[in-house]
mmCIF file of C-alpha atoms in Angstrom:
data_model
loop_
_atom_site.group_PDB
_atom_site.id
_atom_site.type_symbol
_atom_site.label_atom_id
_atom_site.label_comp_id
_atom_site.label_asym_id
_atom_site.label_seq_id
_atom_site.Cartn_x
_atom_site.Cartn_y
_atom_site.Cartn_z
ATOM 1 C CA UNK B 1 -15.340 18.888 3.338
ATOM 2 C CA UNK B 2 -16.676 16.994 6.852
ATOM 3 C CA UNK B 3 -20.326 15.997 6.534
ATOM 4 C CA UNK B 4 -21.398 16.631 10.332
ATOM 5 C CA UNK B 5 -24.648 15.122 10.183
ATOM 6 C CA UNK B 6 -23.004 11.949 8.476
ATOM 7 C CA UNK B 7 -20.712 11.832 11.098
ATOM 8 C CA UNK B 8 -23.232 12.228 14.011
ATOM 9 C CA UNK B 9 -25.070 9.129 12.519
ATOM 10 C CA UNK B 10 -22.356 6.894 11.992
ATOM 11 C CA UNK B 11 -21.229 7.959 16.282
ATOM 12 C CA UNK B 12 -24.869 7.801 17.525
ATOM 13 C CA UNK B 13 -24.076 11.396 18.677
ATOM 14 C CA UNK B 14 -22.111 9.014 21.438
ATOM 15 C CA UNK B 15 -19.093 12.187 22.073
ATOM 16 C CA UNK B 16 -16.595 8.660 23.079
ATOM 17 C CA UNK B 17 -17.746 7.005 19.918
ATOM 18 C CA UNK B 18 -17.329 10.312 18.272
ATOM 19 C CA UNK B 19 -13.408 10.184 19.604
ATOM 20 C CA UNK B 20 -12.369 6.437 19.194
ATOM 21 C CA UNK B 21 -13.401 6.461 15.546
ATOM 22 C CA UNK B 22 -11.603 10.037 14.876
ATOM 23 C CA UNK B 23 -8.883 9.018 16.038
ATOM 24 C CA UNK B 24 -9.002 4.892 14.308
ATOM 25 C CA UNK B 25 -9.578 7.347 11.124
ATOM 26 C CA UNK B 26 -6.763 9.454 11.544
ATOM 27 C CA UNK B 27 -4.399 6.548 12.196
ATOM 28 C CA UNK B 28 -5.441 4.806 9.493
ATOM 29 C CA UNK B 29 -5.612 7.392 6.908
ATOM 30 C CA UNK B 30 -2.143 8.999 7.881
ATOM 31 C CA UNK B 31 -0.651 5.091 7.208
ATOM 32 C CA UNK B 32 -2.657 4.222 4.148
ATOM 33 C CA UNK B 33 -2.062 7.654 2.583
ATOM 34 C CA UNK B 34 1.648 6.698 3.192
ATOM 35 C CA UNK B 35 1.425 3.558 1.910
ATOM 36 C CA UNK B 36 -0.474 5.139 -1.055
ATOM 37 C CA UNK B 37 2.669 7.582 -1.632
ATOM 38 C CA UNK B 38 4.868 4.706 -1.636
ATOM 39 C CA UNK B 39 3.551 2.862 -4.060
ATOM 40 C CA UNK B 40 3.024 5.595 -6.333
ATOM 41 C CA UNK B 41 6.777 6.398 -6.065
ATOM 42 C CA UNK B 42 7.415 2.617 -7.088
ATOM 43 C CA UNK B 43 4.624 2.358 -9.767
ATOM 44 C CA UNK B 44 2.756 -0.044 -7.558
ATOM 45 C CA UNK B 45 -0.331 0.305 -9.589
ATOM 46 C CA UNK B 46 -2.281 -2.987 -7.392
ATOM 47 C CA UNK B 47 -1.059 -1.315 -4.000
ATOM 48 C CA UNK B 48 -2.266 2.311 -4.901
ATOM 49 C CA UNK B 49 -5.889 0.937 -5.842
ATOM 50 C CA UNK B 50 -5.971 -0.849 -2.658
ATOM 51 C CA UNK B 51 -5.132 1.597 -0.518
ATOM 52 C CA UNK B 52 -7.539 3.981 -2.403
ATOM 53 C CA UNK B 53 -10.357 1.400 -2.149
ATOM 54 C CA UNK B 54 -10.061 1.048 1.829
ATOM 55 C CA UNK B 55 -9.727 4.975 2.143
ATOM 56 C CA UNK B 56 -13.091 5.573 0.095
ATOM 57 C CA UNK B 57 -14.939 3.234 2.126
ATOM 58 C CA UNK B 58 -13.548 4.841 5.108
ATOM 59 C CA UNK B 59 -13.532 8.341 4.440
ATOM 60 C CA UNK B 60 -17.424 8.027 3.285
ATOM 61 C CA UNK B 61 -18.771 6.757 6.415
ATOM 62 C CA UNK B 62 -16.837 9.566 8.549
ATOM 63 C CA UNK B 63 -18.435 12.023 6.319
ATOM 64 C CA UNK B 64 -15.494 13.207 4.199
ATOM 65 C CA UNK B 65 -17.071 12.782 0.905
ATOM 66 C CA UNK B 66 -14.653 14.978 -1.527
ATOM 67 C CA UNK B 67 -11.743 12.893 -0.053
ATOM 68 C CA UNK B 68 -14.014 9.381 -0.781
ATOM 69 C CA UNK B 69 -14.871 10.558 -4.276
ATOM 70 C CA UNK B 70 -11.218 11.532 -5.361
ATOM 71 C CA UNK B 71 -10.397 8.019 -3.736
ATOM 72 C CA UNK B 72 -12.821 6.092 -5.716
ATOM 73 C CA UNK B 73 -11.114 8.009 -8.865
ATOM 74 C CA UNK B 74 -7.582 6.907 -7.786
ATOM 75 C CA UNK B 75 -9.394 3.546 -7.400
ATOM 76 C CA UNK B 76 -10.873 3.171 -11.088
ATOM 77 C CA UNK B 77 -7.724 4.954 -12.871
ATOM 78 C CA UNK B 78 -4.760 3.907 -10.816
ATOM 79 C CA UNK B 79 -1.654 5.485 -11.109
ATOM 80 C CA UNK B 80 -2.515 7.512 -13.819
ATOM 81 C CA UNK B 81 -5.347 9.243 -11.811
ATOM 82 C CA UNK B 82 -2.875 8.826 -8.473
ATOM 83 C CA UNK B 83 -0.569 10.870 -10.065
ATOM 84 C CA UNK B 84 -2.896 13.807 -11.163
ATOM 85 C CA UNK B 85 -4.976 13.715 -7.885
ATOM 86 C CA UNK B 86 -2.775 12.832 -4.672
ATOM 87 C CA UNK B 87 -2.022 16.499 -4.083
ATOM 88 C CA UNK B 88 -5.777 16.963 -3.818
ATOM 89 C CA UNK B 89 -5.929 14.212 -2.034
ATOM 90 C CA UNK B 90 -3.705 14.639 0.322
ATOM 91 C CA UNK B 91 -5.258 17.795 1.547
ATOM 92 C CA UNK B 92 -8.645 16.948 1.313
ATOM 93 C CA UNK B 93 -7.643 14.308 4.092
ATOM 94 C CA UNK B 94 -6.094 16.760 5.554
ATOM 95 C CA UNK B 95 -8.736 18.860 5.855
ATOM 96 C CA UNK B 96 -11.164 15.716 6.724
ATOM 97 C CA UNK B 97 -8.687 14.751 9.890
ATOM 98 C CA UNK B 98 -8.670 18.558 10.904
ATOM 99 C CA UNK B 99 -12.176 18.888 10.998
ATOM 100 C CA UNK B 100 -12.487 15.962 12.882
ATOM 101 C CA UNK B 101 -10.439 16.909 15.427
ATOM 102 C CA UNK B 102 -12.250 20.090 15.552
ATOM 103 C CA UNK B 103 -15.366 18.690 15.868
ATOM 104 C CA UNK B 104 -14.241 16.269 18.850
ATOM 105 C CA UNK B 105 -12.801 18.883 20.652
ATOM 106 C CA UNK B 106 -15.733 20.479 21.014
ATOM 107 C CA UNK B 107 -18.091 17.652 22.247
#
């Protein structure tokens, strides 16, 4: 899910703003969901709530709030709750980056 409005207030409705901080997100999420799937291949449990931490915050304030809430529950149940939820995860920022995209192209 992409909150639009959210989105619109974080940019300003600024179309450049609206592009640099698409694309900072997409960067950042791609790597930290990477770093997220690492750990939770070596039972990093301290990496895996980090990297869930910095993608709620992020994710919220781009207006992806299903991907920030399933975030915040990696966060609080660490790899037990990584290991039920990345799937969902994973395409729920997905769907956040796509939609993003989408939306700058069309500004």
């Amino acid at each position: 899910m992409f909150d639009r409005a959210r989105f619109e207030e974080v940019t300003g409705g600024d179309p450049e703003a609206a592009r640099e901080i698409a694309e900072l997100l997409t960067v950042e999420a791609r790597e930290l969901l990477g770093e997220m799937e690492t750990a939770l291949a070596a039972g990093d449990e301290e990496v895996v709530q980090r990297t869930a931490h910095s993608m709620k915050s992020s994710l919220a304030s781009v207006g992806a709030p299903t991907a920030s809430s399933i975030a915040a529950r990696i966060e609080k149940g660490g790899l037990a709750a990584a290991r039920e939820e990345i799937g969902a995860f994973r395409r729920e920022v997905d769907a956040a980056i796509a939609a993003l995209d989408d939306y700058v192209s069309r500004i």
